[in-house]
Coordinates of C-alpha atoms in Angstrom, one line a residue:
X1 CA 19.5 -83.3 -132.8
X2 CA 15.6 -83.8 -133.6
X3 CA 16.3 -83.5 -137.5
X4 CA 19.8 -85.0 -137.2
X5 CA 17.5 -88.2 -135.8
X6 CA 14.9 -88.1 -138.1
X7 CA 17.2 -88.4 -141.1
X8 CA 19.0 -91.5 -139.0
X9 CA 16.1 -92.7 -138.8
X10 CA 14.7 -92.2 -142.3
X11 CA 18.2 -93.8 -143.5
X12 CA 17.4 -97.0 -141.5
X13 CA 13.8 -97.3 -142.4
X14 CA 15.1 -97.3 -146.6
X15 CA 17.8 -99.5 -145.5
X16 CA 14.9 -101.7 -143.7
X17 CA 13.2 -102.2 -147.1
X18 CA 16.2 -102.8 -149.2
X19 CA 17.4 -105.4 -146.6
X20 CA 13.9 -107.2 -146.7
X21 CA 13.6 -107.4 -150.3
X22 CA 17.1 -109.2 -150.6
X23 CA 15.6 -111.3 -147.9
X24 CA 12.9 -112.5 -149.7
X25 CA 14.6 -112.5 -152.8
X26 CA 17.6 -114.0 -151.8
X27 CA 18.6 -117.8 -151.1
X28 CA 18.4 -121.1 -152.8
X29 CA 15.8 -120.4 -154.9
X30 CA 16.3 -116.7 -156.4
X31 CA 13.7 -114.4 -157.4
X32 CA 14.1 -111.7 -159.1
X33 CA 12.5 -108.8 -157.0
X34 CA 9.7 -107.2 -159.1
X35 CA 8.1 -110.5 -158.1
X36 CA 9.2 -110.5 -155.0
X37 CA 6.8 -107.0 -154.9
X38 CA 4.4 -108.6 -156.8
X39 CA 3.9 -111.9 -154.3
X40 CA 4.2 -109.1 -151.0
X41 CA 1.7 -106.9 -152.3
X42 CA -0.8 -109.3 -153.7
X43 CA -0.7 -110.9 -150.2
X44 CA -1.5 -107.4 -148.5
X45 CA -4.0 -107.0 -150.9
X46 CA -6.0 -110.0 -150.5
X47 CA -5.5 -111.5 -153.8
X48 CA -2.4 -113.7 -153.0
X49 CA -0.6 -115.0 -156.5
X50 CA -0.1 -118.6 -156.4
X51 CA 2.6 -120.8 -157.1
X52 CA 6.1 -122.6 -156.2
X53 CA 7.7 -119.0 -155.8
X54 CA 4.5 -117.4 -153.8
X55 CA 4.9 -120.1 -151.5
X56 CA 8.2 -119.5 -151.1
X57 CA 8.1 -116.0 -150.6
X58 CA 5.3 -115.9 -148.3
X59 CA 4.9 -119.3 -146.0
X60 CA 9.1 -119.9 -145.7
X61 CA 10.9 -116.5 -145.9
X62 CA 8.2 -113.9 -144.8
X63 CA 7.7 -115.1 -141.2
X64 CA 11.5 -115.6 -140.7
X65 CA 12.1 -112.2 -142.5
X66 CA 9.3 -110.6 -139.8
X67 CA 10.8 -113.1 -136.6
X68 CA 14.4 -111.7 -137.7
X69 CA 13.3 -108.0 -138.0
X70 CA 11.5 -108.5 -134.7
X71 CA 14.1 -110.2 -132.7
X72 CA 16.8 -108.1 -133.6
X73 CA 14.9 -104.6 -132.9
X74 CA 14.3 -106.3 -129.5
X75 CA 18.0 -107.6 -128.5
X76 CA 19.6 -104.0 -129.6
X77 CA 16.8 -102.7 -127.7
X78 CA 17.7 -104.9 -124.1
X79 CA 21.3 -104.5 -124.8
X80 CA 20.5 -100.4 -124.9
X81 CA 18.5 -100.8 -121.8
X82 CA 21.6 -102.9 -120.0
X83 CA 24.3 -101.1 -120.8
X84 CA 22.2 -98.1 -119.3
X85 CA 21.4 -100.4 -116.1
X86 CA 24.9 -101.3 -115.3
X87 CA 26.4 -97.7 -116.9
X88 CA 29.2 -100.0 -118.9
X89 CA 28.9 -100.3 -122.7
X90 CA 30.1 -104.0 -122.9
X91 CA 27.1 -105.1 -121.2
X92 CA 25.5 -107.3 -124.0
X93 CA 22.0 -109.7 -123.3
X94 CA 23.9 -112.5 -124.4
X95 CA 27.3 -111.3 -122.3
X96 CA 25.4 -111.3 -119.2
X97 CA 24.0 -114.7 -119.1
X98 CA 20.5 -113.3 -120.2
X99 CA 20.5 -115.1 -123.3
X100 CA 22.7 -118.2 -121.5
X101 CA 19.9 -118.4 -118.5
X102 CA 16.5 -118.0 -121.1
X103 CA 18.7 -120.7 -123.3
X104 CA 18.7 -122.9 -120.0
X105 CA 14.9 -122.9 -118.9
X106 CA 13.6 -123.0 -122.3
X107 CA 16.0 -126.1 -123.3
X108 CA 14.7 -127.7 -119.9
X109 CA 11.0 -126.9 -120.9
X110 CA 11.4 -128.6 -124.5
X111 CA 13.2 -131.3 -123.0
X112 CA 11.4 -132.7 -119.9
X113 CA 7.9 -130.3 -120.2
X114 CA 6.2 -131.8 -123.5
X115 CA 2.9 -130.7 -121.7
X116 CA 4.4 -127.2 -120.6
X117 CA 6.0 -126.8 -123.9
X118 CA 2.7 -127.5 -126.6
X119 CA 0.6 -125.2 -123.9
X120 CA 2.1 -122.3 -125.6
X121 CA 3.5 -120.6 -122.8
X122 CA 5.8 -122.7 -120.9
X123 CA 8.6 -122.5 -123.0
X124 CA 8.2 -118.2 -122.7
X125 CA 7.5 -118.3 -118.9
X126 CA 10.8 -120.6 -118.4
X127 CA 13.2 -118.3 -120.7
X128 CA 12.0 -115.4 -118.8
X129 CA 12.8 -117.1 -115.3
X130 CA 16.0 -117.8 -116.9
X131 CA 16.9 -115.1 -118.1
X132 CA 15.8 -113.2 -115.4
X133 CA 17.4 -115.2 -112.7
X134 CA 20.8 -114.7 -114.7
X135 CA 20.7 -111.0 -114.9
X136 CA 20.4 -111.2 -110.8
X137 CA 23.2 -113.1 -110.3
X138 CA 25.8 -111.5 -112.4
X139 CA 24.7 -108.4 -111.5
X140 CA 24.8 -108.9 -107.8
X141 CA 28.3 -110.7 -108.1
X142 CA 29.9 -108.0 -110.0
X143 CA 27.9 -105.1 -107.7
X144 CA 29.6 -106.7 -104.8
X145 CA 31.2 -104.3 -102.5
X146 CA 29.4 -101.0 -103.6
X147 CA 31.3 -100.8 -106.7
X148 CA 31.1 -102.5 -110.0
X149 CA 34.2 -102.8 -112.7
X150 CA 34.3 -103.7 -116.6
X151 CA 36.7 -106.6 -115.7
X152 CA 34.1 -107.7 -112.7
X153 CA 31.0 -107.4 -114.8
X154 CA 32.5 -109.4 -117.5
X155 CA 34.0 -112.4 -115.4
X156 CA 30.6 -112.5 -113.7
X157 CA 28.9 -112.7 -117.4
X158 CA 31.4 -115.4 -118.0
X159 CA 31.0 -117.6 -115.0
X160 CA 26.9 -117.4 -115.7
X161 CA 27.5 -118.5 -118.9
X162 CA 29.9 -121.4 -118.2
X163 CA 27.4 -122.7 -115.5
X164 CA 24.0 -122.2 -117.8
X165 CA 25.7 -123.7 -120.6
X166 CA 27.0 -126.5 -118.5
X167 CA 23.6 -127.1 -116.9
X168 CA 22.1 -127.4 -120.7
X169 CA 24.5 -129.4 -122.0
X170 CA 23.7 -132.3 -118.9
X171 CA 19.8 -131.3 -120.2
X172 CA 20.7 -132.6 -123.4
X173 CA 22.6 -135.5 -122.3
X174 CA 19.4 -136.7 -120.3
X175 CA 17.0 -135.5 -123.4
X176 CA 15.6 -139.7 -124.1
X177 CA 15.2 -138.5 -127.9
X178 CA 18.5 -138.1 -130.4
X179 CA 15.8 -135.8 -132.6
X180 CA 15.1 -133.9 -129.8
X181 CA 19.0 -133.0 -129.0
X182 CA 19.6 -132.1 -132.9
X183 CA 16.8 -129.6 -132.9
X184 CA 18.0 -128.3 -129.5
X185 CA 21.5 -127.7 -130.3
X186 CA 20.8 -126.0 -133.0
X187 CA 18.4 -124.2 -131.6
X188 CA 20.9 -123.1 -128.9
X189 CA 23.3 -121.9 -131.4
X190 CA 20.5 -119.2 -132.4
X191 CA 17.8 -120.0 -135.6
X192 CA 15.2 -118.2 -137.4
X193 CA 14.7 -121.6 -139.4
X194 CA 11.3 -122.7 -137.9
X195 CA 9.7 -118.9 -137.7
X196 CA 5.8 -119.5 -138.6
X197 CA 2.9 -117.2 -138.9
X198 CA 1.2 -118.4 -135.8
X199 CA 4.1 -117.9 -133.9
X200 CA 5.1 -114.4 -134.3
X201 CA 2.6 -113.1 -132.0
X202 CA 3.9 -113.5 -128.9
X203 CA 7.5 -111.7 -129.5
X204 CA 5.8 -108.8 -131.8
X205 CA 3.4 -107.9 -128.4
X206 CA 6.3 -108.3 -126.6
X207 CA 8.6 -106.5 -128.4
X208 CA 6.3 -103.1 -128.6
X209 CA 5.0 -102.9 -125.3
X210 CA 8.0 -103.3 -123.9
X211 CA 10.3 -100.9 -126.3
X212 CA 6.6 -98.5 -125.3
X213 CA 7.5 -98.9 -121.6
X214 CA 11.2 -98.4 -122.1
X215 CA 10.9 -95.7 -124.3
X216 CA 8.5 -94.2 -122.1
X217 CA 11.3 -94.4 -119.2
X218 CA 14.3 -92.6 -121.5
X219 CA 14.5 -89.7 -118.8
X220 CA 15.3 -92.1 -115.6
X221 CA 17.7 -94.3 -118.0
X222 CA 19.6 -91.2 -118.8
X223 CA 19.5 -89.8 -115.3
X224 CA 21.5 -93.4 -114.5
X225 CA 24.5 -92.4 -116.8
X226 CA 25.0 -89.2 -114.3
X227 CA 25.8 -91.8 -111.5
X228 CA 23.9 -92.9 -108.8
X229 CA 24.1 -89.7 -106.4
X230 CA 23.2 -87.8 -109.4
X231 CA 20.1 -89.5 -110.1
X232 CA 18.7 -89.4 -106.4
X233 CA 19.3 -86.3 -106.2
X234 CA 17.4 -85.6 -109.2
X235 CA 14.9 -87.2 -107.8
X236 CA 15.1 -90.7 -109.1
X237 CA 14.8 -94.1 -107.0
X238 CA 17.6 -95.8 -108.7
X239 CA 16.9 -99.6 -106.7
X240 CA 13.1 -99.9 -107.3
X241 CA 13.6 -98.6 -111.0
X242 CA 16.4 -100.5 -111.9
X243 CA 14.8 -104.0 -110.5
X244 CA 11.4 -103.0 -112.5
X245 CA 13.8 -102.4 -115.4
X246 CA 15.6 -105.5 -114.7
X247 CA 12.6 -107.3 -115.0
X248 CA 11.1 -105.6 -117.9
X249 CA 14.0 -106.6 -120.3
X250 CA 14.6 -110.3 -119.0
X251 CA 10.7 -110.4 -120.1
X252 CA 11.8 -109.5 -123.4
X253 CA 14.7 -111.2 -123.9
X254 CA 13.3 -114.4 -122.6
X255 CA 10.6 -114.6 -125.4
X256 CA 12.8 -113.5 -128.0
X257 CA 15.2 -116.2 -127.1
X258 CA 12.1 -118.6 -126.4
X259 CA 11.4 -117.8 -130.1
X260 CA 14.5 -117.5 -132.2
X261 CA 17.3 -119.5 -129.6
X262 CA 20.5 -117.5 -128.1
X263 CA 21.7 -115.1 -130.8
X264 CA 24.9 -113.2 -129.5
X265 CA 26.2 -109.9 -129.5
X266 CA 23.5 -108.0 -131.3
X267 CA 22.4 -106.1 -128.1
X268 CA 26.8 -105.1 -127.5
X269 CA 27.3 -104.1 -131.3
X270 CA 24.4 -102.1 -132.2
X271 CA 23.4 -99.6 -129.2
X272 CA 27.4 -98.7 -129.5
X273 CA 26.9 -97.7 -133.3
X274 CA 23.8 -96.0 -132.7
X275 CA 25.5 -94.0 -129.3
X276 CA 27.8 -93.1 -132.1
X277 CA 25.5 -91.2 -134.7
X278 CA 22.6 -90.1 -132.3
X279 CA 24.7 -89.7 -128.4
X280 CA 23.4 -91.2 -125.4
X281 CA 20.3 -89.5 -124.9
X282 CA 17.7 -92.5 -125.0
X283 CA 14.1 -90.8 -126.4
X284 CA 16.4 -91.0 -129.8
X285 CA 18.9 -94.0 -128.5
X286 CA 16.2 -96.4 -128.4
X287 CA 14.4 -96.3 -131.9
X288 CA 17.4 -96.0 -133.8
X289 CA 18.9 -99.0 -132.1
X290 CA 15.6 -101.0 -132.6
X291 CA 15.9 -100.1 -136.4
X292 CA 19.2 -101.3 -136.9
X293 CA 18.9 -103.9 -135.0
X294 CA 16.3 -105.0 -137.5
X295 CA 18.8 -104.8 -140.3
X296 CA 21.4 -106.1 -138.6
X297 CA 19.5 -109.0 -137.6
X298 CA 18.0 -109.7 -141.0
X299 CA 21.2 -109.3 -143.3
X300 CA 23.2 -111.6 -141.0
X301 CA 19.9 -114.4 -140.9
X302 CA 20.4 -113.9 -145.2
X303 CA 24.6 -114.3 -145.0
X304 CA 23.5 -117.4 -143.2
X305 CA 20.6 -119.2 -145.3
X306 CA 23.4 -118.2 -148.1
X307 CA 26.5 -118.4 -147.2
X308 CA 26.6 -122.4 -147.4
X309 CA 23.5 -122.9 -149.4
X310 CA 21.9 -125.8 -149.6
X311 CA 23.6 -125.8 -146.3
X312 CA 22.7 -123.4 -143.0
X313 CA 24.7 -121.8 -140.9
X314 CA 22.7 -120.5 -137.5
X315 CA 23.0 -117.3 -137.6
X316 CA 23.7 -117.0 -134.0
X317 CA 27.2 -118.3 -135.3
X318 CA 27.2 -115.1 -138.1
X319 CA 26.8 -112.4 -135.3
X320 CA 29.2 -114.1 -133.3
X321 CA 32.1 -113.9 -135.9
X322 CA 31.4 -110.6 -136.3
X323 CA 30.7 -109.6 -132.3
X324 CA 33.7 -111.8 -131.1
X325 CA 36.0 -109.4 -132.8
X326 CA 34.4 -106.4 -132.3
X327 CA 33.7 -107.5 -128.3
X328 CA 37.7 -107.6 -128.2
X329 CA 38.0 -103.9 -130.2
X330 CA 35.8 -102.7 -127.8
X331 CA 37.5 -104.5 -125.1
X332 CA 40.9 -102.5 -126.1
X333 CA 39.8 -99.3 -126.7
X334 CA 37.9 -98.5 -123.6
X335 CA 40.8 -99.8 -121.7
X336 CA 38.9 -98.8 -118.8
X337 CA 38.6 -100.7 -115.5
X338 CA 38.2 -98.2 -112.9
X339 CA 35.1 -98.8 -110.4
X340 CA 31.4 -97.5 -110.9
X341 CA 30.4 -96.6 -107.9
X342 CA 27.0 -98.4 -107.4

């Protein structure tokens, strides 16, 4: 399994690089990538070419190549987590209402806090409260009872969603500015349009301390999947853990999303293909998820800038094509909707 891993992960890391260079060589303006190399590691190097295509390369695409990489590694990487939390493998950031509720606060931040949202860190804090308070309530409506079902968890996710969208649409409504509710809605549909250098920070700390303290908490997360007796019995206190977990990943999916807007689905579709190649067990679950999240992440932000060019699409609408479908495969195939006892 360790060298079975290794080579996954190997695999992903080359397909990594080949997926950045096409990002940064791909788009309305084309470079050919030996320059691409050239611009990258004359940057790294200190001695920075210059030039229509440097600029290009390293103030437009680079930081939205990094934010993509970044934000993709950390939705597979909450979706893993989840779907660990609630022991169901449709359980999705996005399919929750995390996504939904750190879409809400953040909206209501830009919108009505001009002072909260230039301070740097009220637009984070409220995606977080967001996103956590979502999280609660579907998980508490779908836990109701002592047991928790597929068809339960999802109608909860649903329901959060219809109210949090609801709630930011009358946000925008209200929003005095029509500039302001452009650059919202798009933002809501999910954008790595406006990543900048200064801003990538915040979700790359968050990102590796938190994967750090999830990966450093594989053993409890796979002591969930053996059921709730199981896991006290083995010693494990599956209420205070799963609310510190809880918290944990609505901190990372509320900067991401404070960062980059709601992109769907990317936390569903790729922990199920890395259970697929590497199993369940999370010490190897987590990194391989995080890598192809990256990839994932970063080929559908390129299918996006180039799909429509001069035109873009947000590429929270790419995944979505591609997770609506797969969300329904999924859907039939498990065909399961027998309680969890919780």
């Amino acid at each position: 399994m360790r060298l079975r891993t290794g080579a996954v992960l190997a695999v992903l890391a080359a397909a990594l690089a080949v997926s950045a260079i096409a990002g940064l060589a791909l788009g309305p303006v084309r470079i050919a990538p030996d320059r691409v190399f050239d611009i990258v590691l004359g940057g790294l190097t200190g001695n920075r070419p210059t030039g229509a295509f440097a600029s290009i390369v390293w103030d437009v695409r680079m930081p939205r190549l990094l934010l993509g990489a970044v934000v993709g590694a950390g939705l597979a990487v909450a979706g893993t987590v989840l779907q660990a939390l609630v022991r169901n493998q449709l359980a999705d950031p996005f399919l929750l209402g995390a996504s939904s509720g750190a879409s809400a606060g953040a909206v209501l931040v830009i919108v009505f806090g001009t002072a909260a949202a230039g301070f740097g860190t009220g637009v984070p804090l409220a995606a977080f409260t967001g996103s956590m308070a979502a999280l609660v309530a579907v998980y508490a409506m779908a836990r109701r009872g002592g047991t928790m079902t597929t068809g339960r968890l999802i109608l909860a996710g649903v329901a959060v969603q219809y109210i949090l969208s609801a709630f930011t649409s009358l946000v925008l409504v209200l929003a005095a500015h029509p500039d302001q509710i452009r650059s919202v809605l798009f933002w809501t549909l999910g954008g790595l349009g406006g990543a900048r250098w200064d801003e990538l920070a915040l979700p790359t700390v968050a990102l590796l301390a938190g994967g750090a303290l999830l990966l450093a908490l594989a053993r409890p997360l796979d002591l969930l999947l053996a059921g709730e007796e199981g896991a006290h019995t083995l010693g494990l206190d599956t209420g205070r853990f799963r609310a510190a977990a809880f918290v944990l990943t609505s901190l990372i999916i509320g900067v991401l999303v404070a960062c980059s807007g709601a992109i769907g689905f990317v936390g569903l579709m790729v922990p199920h293909a890395a259970r697929m190649v590497v199993g369940a067990g999370h010490r190897a679950l987590l990194p391989v998820a995080a890598l192809g999240g990256a990839v994932f992440l970063i080929l559908a932000d390129l299918v996006a800038r180039t799909a429509a060019a001069p035109e873009e699409i947000p590429v929270g609408v790419v995944t979505a094509l591609v997770g609506g479908p797969f969300f329904l495969w999924m859907l039939r195939r498990s065909g399961r909707t027998e309680g969890v006892t919780g």
